[in-house]
Coordinates of C-alpha atoms in Angstrom, one line a residue:
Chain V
X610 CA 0.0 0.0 0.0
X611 CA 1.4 3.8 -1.1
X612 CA 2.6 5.3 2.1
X613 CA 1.2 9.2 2.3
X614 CA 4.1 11.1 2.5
X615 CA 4.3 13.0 5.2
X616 CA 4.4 17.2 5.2
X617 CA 7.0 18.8 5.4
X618 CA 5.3 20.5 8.9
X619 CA 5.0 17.1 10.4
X620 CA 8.7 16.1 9.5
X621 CA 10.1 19.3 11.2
X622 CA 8.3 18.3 14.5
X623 CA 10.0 14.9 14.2
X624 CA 13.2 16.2 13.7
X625 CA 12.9 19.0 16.7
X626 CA 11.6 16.1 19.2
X627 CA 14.6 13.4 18.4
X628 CA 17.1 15.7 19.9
X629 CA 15.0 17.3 22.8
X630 CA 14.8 13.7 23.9
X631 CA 18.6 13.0 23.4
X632 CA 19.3 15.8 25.8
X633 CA 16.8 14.5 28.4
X634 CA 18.4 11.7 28.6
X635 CA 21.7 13.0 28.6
X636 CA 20.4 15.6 31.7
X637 CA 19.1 12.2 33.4
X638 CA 22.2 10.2 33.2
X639 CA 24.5 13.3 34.0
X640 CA 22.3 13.4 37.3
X641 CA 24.1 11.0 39.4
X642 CA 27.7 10.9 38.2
X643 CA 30.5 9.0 39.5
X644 CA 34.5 9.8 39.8
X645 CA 36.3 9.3 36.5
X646 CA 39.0 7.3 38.5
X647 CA 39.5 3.8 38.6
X648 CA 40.6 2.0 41.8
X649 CA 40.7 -1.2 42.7
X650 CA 37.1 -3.0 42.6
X651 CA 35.8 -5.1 45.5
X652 CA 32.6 -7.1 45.5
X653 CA 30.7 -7.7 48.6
X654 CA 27.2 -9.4 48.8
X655 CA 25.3 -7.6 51.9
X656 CA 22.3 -9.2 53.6
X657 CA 19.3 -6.4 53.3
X658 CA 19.1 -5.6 57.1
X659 CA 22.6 -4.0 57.0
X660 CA 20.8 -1.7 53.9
X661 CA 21.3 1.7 55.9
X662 CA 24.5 0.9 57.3
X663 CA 26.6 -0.3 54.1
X664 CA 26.1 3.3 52.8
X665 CA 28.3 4.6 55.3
X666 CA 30.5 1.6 55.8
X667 CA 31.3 2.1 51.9
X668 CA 31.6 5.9 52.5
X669 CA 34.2 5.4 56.0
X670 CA 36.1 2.4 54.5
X671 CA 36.7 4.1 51.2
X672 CA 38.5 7.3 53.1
X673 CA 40.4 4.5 54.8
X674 CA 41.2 3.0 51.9
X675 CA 41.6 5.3 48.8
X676 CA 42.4 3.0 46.5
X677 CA 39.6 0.8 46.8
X678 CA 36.0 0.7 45.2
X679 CA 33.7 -1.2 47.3
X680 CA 31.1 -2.1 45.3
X681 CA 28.3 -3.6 47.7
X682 CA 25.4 -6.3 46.5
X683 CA 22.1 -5.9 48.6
X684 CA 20.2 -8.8 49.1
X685 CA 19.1 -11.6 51.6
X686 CA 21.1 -13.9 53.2
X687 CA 19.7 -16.9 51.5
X688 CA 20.5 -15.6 48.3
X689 CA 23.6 -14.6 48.7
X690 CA 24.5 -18.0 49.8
X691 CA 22.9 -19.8 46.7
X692 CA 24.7 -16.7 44.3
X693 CA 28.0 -17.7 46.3
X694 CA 27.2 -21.4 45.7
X695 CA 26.9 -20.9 42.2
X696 CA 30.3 -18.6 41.4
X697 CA 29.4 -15.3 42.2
X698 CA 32.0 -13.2 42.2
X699 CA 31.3 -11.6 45.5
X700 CA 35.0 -11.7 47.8
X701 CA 33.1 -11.2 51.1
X702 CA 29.2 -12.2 52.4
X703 CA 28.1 -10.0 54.9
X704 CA 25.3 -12.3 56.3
X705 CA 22.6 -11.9 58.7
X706 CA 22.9 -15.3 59.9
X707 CA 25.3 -17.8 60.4
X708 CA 23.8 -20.5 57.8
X709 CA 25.3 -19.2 54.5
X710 CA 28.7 -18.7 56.3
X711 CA 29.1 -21.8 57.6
X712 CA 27.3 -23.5 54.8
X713 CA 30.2 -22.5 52.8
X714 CA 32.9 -23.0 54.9
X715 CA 31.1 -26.6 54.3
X716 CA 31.8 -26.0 51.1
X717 CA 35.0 -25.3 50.9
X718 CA 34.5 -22.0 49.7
X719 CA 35.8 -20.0 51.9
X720 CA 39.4 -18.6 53.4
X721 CA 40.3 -20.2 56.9
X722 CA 39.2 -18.5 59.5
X723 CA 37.8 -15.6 58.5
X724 CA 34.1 -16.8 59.3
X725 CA 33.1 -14.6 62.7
X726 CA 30.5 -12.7 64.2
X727 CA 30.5 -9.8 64.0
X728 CA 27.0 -8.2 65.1
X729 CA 23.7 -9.2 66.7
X730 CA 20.6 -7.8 65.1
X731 CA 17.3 -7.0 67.1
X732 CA 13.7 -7.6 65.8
X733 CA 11.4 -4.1 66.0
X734 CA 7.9 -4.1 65.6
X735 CA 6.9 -1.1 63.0
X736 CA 3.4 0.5 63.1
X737 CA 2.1 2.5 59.7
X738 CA 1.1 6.1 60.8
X739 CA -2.3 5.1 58.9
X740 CA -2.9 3.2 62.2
X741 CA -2.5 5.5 64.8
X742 CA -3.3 5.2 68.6
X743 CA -1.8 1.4 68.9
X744 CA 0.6 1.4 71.3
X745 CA 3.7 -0.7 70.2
X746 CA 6.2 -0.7 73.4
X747 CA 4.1 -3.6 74.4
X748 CA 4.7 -5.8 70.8
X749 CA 2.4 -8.4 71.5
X750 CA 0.0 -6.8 73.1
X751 CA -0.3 -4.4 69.6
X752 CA 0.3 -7.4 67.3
X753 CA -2.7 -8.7 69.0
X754 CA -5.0 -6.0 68.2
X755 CA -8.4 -6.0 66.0
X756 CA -6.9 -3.1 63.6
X757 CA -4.3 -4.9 62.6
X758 CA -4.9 -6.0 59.3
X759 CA -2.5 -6.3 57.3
X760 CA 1.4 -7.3 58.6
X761 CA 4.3 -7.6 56.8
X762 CA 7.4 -10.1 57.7
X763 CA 10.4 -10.7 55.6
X764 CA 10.5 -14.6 54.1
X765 CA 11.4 -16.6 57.3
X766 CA 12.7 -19.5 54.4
X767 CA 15.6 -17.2 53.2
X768 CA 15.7 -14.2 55.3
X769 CA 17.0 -14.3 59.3
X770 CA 14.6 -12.1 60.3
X771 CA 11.9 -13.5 59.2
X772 CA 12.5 -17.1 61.2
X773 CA 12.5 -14.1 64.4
X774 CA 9.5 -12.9 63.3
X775 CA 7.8 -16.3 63.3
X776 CA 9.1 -16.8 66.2
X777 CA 7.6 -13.7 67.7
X778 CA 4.4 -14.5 66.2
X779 CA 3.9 -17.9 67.2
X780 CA 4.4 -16.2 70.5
X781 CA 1.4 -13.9 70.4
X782 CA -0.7 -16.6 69.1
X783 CA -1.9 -17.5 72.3
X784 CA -3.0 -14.0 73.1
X785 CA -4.9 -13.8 69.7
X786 CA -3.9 -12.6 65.8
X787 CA -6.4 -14.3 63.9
X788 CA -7.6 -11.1 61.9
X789 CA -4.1 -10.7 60.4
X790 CA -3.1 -11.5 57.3
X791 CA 0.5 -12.2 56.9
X792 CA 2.3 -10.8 54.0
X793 CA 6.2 -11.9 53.4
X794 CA 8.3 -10.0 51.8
X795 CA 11.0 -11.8 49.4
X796 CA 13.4 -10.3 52.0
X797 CA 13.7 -7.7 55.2
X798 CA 13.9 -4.7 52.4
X799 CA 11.5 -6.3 50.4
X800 CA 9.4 -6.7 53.9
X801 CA 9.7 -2.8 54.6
X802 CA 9.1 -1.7 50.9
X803 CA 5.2 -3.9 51.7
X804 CA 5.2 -1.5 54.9
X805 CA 5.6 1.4 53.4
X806 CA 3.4 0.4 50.3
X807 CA 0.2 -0.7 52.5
X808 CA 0.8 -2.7 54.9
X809 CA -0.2 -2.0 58.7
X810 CA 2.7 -3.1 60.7
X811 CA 5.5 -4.6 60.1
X812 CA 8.0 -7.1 61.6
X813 CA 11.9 -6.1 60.5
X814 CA 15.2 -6.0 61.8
X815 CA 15.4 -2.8 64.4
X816 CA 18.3 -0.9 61.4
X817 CA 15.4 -1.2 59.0
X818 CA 13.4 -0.1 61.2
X819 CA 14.9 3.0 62.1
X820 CA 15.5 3.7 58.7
X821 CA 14.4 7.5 57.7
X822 CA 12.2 6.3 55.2
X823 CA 10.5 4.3 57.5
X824 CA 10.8 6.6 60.6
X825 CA 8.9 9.4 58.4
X826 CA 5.8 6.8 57.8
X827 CA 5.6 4.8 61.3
X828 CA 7.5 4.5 64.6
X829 CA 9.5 1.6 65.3
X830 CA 9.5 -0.6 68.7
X831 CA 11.9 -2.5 69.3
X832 CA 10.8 -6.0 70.6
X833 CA 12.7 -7.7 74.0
X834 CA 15.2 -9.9 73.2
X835 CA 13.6 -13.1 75.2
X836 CA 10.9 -13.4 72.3
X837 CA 13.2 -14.8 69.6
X838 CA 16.6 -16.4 69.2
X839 CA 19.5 -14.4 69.0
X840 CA 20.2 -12.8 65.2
X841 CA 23.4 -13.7 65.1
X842 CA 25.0 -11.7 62.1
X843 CA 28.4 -13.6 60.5
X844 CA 30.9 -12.5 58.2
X845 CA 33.3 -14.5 56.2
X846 CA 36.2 -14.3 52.9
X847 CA 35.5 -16.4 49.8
X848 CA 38.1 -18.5 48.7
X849 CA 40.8 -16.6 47.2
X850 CA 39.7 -13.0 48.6
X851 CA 41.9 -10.4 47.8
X852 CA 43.8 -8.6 50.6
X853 CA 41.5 -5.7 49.7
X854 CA 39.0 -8.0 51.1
X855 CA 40.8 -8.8 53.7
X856 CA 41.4 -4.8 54.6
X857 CA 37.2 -4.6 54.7
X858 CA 37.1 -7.9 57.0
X859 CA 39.0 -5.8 59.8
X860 CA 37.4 -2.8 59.1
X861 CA 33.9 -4.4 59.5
X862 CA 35.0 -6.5 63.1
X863 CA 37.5 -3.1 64.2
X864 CA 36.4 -0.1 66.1
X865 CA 35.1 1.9 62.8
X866 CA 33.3 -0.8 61.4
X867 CA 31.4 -1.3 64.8
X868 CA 30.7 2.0 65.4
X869 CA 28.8 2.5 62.4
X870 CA 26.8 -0.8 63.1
X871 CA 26.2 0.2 66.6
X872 CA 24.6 3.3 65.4
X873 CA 22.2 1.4 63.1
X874 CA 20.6 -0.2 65.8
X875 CA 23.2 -3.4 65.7
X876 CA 25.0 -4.7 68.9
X877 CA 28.3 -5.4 68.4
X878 CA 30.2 -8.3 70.1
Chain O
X1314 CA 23.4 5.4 37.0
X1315 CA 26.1 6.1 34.0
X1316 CA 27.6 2.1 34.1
X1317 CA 23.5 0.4 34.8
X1318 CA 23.0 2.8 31.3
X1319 CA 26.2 1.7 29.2
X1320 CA 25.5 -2.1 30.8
X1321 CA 21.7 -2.2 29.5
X1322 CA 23.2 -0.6 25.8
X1323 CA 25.6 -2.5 25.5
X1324 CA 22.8 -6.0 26.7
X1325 CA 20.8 -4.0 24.0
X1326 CA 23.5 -4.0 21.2
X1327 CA 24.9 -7.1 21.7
X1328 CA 21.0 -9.1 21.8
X1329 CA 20.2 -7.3 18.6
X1330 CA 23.4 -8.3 16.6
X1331 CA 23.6 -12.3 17.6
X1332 CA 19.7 -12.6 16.9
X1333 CA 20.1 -10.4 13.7
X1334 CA 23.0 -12.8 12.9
X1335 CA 21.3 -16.2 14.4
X1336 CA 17.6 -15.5 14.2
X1337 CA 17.3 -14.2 10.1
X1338 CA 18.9 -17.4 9.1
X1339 CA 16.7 -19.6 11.6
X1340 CA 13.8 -17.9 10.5
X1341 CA 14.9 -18.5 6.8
X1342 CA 15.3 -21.9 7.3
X1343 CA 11.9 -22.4 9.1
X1344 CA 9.6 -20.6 6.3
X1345 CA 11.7 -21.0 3.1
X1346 CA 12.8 -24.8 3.9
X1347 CA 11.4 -28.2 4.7
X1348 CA 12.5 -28.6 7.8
X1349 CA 11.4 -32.2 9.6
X1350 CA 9.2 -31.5 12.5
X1351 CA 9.0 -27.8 12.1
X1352 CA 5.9 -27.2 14.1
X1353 CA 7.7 -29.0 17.4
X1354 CA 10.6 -26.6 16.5
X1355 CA 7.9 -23.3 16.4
X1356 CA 6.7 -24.1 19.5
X1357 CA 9.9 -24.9 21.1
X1358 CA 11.6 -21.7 19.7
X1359 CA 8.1 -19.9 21.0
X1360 CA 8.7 -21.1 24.5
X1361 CA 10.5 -18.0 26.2
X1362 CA 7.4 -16.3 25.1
X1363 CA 5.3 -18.0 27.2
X1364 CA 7.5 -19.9 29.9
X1365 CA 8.1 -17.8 33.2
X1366 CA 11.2 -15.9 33.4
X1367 CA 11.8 -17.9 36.6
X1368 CA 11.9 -21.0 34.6
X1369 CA 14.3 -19.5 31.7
X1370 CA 16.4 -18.4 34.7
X1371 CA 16.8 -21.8 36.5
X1372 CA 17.3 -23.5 33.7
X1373 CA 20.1 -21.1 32.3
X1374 CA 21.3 -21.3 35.9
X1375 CA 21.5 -24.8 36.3
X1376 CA 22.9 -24.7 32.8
X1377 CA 25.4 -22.1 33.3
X1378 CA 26.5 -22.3 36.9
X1379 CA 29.8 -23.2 38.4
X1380 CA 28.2 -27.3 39.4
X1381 CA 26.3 -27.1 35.6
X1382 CA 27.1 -29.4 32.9
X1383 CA 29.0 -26.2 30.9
X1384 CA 31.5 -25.6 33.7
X1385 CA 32.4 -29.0 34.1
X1386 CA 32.9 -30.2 30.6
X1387 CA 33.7 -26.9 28.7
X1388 CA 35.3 -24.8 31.9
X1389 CA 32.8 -22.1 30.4
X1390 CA 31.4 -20.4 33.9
X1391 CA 28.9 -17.5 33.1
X1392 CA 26.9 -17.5 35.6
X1393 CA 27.1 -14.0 37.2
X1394 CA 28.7 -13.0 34.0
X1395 CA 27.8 -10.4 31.4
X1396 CA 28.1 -13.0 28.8
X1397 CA 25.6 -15.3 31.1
X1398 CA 22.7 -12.5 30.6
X1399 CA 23.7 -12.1 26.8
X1400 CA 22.6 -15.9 26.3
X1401 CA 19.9 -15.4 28.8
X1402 CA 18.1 -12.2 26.8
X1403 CA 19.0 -13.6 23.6
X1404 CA 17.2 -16.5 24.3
X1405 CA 14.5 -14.4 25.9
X1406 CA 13.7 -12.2 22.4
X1407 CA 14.0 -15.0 20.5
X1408 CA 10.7 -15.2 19.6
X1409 CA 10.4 -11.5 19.2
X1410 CA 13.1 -11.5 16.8
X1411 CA 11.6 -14.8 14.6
X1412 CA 8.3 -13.3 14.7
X1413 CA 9.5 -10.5 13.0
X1414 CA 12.0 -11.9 10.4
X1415 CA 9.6 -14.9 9.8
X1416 CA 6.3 -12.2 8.6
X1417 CA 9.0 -10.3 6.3
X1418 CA 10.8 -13.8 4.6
X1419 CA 7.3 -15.2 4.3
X1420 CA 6.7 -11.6 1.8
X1421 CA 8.6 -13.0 -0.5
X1422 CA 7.4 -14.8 -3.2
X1423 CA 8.6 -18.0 -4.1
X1424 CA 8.4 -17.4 -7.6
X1425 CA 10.7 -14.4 -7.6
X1426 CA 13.6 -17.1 -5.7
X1427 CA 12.4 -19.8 -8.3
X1428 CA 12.9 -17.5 -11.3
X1429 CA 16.6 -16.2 -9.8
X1430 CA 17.7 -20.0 -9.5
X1431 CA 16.3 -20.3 -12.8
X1432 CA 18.4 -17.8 -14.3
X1433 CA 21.6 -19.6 -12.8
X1434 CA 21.6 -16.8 -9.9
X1435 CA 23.9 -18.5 -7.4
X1436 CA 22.9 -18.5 -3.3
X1437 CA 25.0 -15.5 -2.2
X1438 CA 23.5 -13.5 -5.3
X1439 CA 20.1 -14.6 -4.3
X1440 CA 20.6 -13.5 -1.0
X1441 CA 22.1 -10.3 -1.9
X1442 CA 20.1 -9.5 -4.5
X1443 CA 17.0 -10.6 -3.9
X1444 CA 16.1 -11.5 -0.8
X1445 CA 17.9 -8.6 1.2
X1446 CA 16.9 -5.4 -0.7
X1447 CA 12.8 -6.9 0.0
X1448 CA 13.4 -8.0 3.4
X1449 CA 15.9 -5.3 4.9
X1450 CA 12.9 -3.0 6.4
X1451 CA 11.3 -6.1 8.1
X1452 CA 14.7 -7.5 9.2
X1453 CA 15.7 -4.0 10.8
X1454 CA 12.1 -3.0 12.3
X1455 CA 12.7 -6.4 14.1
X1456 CA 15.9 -6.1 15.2
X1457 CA 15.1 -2.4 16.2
X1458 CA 12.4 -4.2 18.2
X1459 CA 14.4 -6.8 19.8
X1460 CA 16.8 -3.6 21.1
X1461 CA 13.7 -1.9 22.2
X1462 CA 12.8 -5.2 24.7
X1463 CA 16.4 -5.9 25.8
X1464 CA 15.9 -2.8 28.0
X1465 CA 12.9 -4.3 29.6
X1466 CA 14.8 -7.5 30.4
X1467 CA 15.0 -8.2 33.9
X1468 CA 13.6 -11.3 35.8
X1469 CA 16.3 -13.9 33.6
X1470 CA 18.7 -11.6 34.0
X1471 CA 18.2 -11.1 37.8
X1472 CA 17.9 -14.6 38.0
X1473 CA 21.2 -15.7 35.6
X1474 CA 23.5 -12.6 36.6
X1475 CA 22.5 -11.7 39.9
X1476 CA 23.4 -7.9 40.3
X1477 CA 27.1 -7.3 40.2
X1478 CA 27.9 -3.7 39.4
X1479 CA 29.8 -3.4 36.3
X1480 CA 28.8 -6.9 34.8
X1481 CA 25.4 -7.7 35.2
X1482 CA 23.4 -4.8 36.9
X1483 CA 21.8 -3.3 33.9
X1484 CA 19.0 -0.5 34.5
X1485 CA 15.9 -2.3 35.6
X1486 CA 18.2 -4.4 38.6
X1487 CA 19.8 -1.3 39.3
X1488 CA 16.2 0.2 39.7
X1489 CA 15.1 -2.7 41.6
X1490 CA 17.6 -2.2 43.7
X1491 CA 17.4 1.1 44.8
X1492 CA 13.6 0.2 45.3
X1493 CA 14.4 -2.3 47.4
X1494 CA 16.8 -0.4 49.6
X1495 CA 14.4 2.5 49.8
X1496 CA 16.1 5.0 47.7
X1497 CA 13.2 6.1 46.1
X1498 CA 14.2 9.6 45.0
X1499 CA 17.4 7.9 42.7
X1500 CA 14.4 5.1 41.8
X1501 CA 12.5 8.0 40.5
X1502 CA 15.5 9.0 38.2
X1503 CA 15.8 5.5 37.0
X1504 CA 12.7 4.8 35.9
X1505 CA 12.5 7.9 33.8
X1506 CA 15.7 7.5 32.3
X1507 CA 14.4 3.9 31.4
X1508 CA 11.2 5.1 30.2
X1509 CA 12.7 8.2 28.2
X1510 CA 14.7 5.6 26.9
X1511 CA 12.4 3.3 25.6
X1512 CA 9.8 5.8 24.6
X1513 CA 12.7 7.6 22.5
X1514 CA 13.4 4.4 20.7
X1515 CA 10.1 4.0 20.3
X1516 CA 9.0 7.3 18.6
X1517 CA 12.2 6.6 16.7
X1518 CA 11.5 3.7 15.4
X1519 CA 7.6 5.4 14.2
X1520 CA 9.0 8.8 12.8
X1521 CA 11.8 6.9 10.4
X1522 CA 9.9 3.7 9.3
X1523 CA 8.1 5.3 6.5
X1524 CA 11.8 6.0 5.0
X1525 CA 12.5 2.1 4.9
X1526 CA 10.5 0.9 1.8
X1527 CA 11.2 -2.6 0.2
X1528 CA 10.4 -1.9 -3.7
X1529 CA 7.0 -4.7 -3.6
X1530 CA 5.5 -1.7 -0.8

């Protein structure tokens, strides 16, 4: 079929919006800009609940060490494990548990002892400001209540925090949340995104938590440590870790590394 | 945001070239010849299209990783590697890309390749002198196509390549990424970079495809 051609008005306005989209794109990309310089790149896989701290762990041990780009991974424990399992090309796993660690020490994967604790993470109960007038310093007593209808929980099948918040919630059982309707995140992040998003209350780690984000839309409470088993946050070196890697493994379990983590909302050991 | 950009460009470029490369002569084959079992090889050629990304992924994983048949008998490891989630989206658009080539080979009438054998045109003059100068604005809108959808390309990729920065995390992890960690004002930037992207492709694609005539239009 002959194709009209078009006019000559029409062919104008085509060429005019070609490069007025070129340069938004260009003012878009140009928005977030990185050094030119290129140091030394080190890969780390992060479990979510450190999310707020690795920000400034990257910013601290980068000043320490200027010739080193850490380039973090945020995700949850479990599946930084299975990535690890399956040749990622992460150097160090941050965990929030001790499972992946030691599952690949197991393995084989891992440089001799370098697999240690190096934090313990506390469970806070988070209540939307859509819901207000609940009082959360008692958690089970507000995890119990009749408003509650929606609560989020990061997966307790990949995500440390979520086997806590189980925990927690097997716990209130007996005093009553039948009205609730569990929702798991894929993860703790993935948990506190659902929160945000429309969810009532969540259950995430305490650094989540206190998270601005999350302090701007809800208040946070923490929950007493005798309601679920310790979080017990491990670190460890993959096989053949550089000594780059090696440099972050003493900056995480030394004095700057802690106090970062302690101001998250972590306790350090 | 710079790298995520070049990363999902360069996933783009490098999709479109291997299934312009590997796709026309598939598609060739699968209109132009008798091929035994062909419908069995449309449908399983037509699977990404319909299978999960999830399923693509574990496959490709179980396939590419470091304890998959690949690694063990080639010493090719890509899981976590760019060229991983270049076989992952190449296999993904596949069907986009044979879709497209197979309507513009399937234009061509037999006759017209009957009468250049006829005439003692050899295979490499049929091709170049027949069959590409009618098919060329098919073959391209396809490939322009395929391009397009690469930037979309996310759960096989996420799956396959994980997110390591500099190798595998193209735009949409990155974006996924910075939704997950809460950074909602550098999501924001993201996902209309992506979408500028896209829709400038696009309206590319619409404002030039009147200039790429095959002489049967």
């Amino acid at each position: 079929m002959p194709h009209e051609p078009p006019t000559t008005a029409r062919r104008a306005r085509g060429r005019r919006a070609a490069p007025a989209l070129m340069a938004l794109l260009a003012a878009l990309a140009c928005a977030e800009e990185r050094p030119a310089s290129r140091p030394v790149v080190l890969l780390v896989a992060v479990a979510s609940s450190l999310q707020g701290a690795i920000g400034e762990i990257e910013v601290e041990f980068e000043r320490a060490h200027p010739g080193v780009d850490l380039r973090p991974t945020v995700l949850s424990s479990g599946a930084a494990h299975r990535q690890l399992l399956a040749g990622a090309p992460y150097q160090a796993l941050v965990a929030a548990d001790t499972i992946g660690p030691a599952a690949l020490e197991r393995a084989g994967r891992t440089e001799p002892g370098t697999r240690v604790a190096y934090a313990r993470g506390g469970l806070a109960l988070w209540l939307s400001n859509r819901l207000p007038g609940i009082d959360g310093r008692d958690g089970l007593a507000a995890l119990a209540s009749q408003r509650l209808h929606r609560l989020a929980i990061p997966n307790p099948e990949v995500a440390p925090y979520g086997r806590a918040a189980l925990e927690v919630l097997q716990r209130a059982q007996s005093s009553g949340t039948q009205g609730t309707t569990i929702v798991r995140g894929e993860d703790a992040a993935h948990a506190a995104q659902l929160a945000l998003a429309g969810a009532d209350a969540a259950l995430l780690p305490l650094s989540l938590a206190l998270a601005p984000e999350m302090q701007r839309a809800g208040r946070a409470y923490p929950i007493p440590d005798s309601f679920y088993a310790p979080i017990t946050h491990q670190l460890v070196l993959v096989r053949g870790a550089s000594k780059h890697a090696r440099a972050f493994h003493a900056f995480l379990t030394g004095t700057p590394g802690r106090r970062v983590l302690t101001r998250f909302g972590f306790r350090v050991p | 945001m710079i790298e995520p950009l070049l990363l999902t460009l360069k996933l783009a470029t490098g999709t479109s070239i291997v299934l312009a490369a590997v796709g026309a002569p598939l598609a060739w084959a699968l209109v132009k010849h008798r091929v035994p079992g062909r419908a069995l090889w449309e449908a399983v050629l037509l699977l990404p299209l319909v299978l999960p990304p999830t399923v693509l992924g574990f496959y490709l994983l179980a396939l590419l990783g470091d304890s998959g048949p690949l690694a063990r008998y080639l010493g090719v490891r890509w899981a976590f590697t760019f060229e991983g989630i270049l076989a992952a989206s190449v296999l993904f658009n596949l069907p986009f890309a044979l879709a497209a080539y197979r309507e513009t080979f399937r234009a061509i009438p037999d006759d017209l390749l009957d009468t250049a054998r006829t005439l003692g045109a050899s295979r490499v003059r049929i091709a170049r002198d027949v069959v590409l100068p009618l098919a060329w604005p098919g073959l391209l809108a396809g490939t322009v196509l395929v391009f397009a959808h690469s930037i979309g390309e996310f759960g096989v990729v996420l799956m396959v390549g994980g997110s390591i920065p500099g190798e595998t995390r193209v735009l949409s992890i990155h974006l996924y990424e910075l939704v997950q960690t809460l950074r909602f004002a550098d999501a924001h930037r993201v996902a209309a970079l992506t979408t500028a992207l896209a829709l400038a492709l696009l309206l590319a694609l619409r404002l030039t495809e009147h200039r790429w005539r095959s002489p049967t239009d």
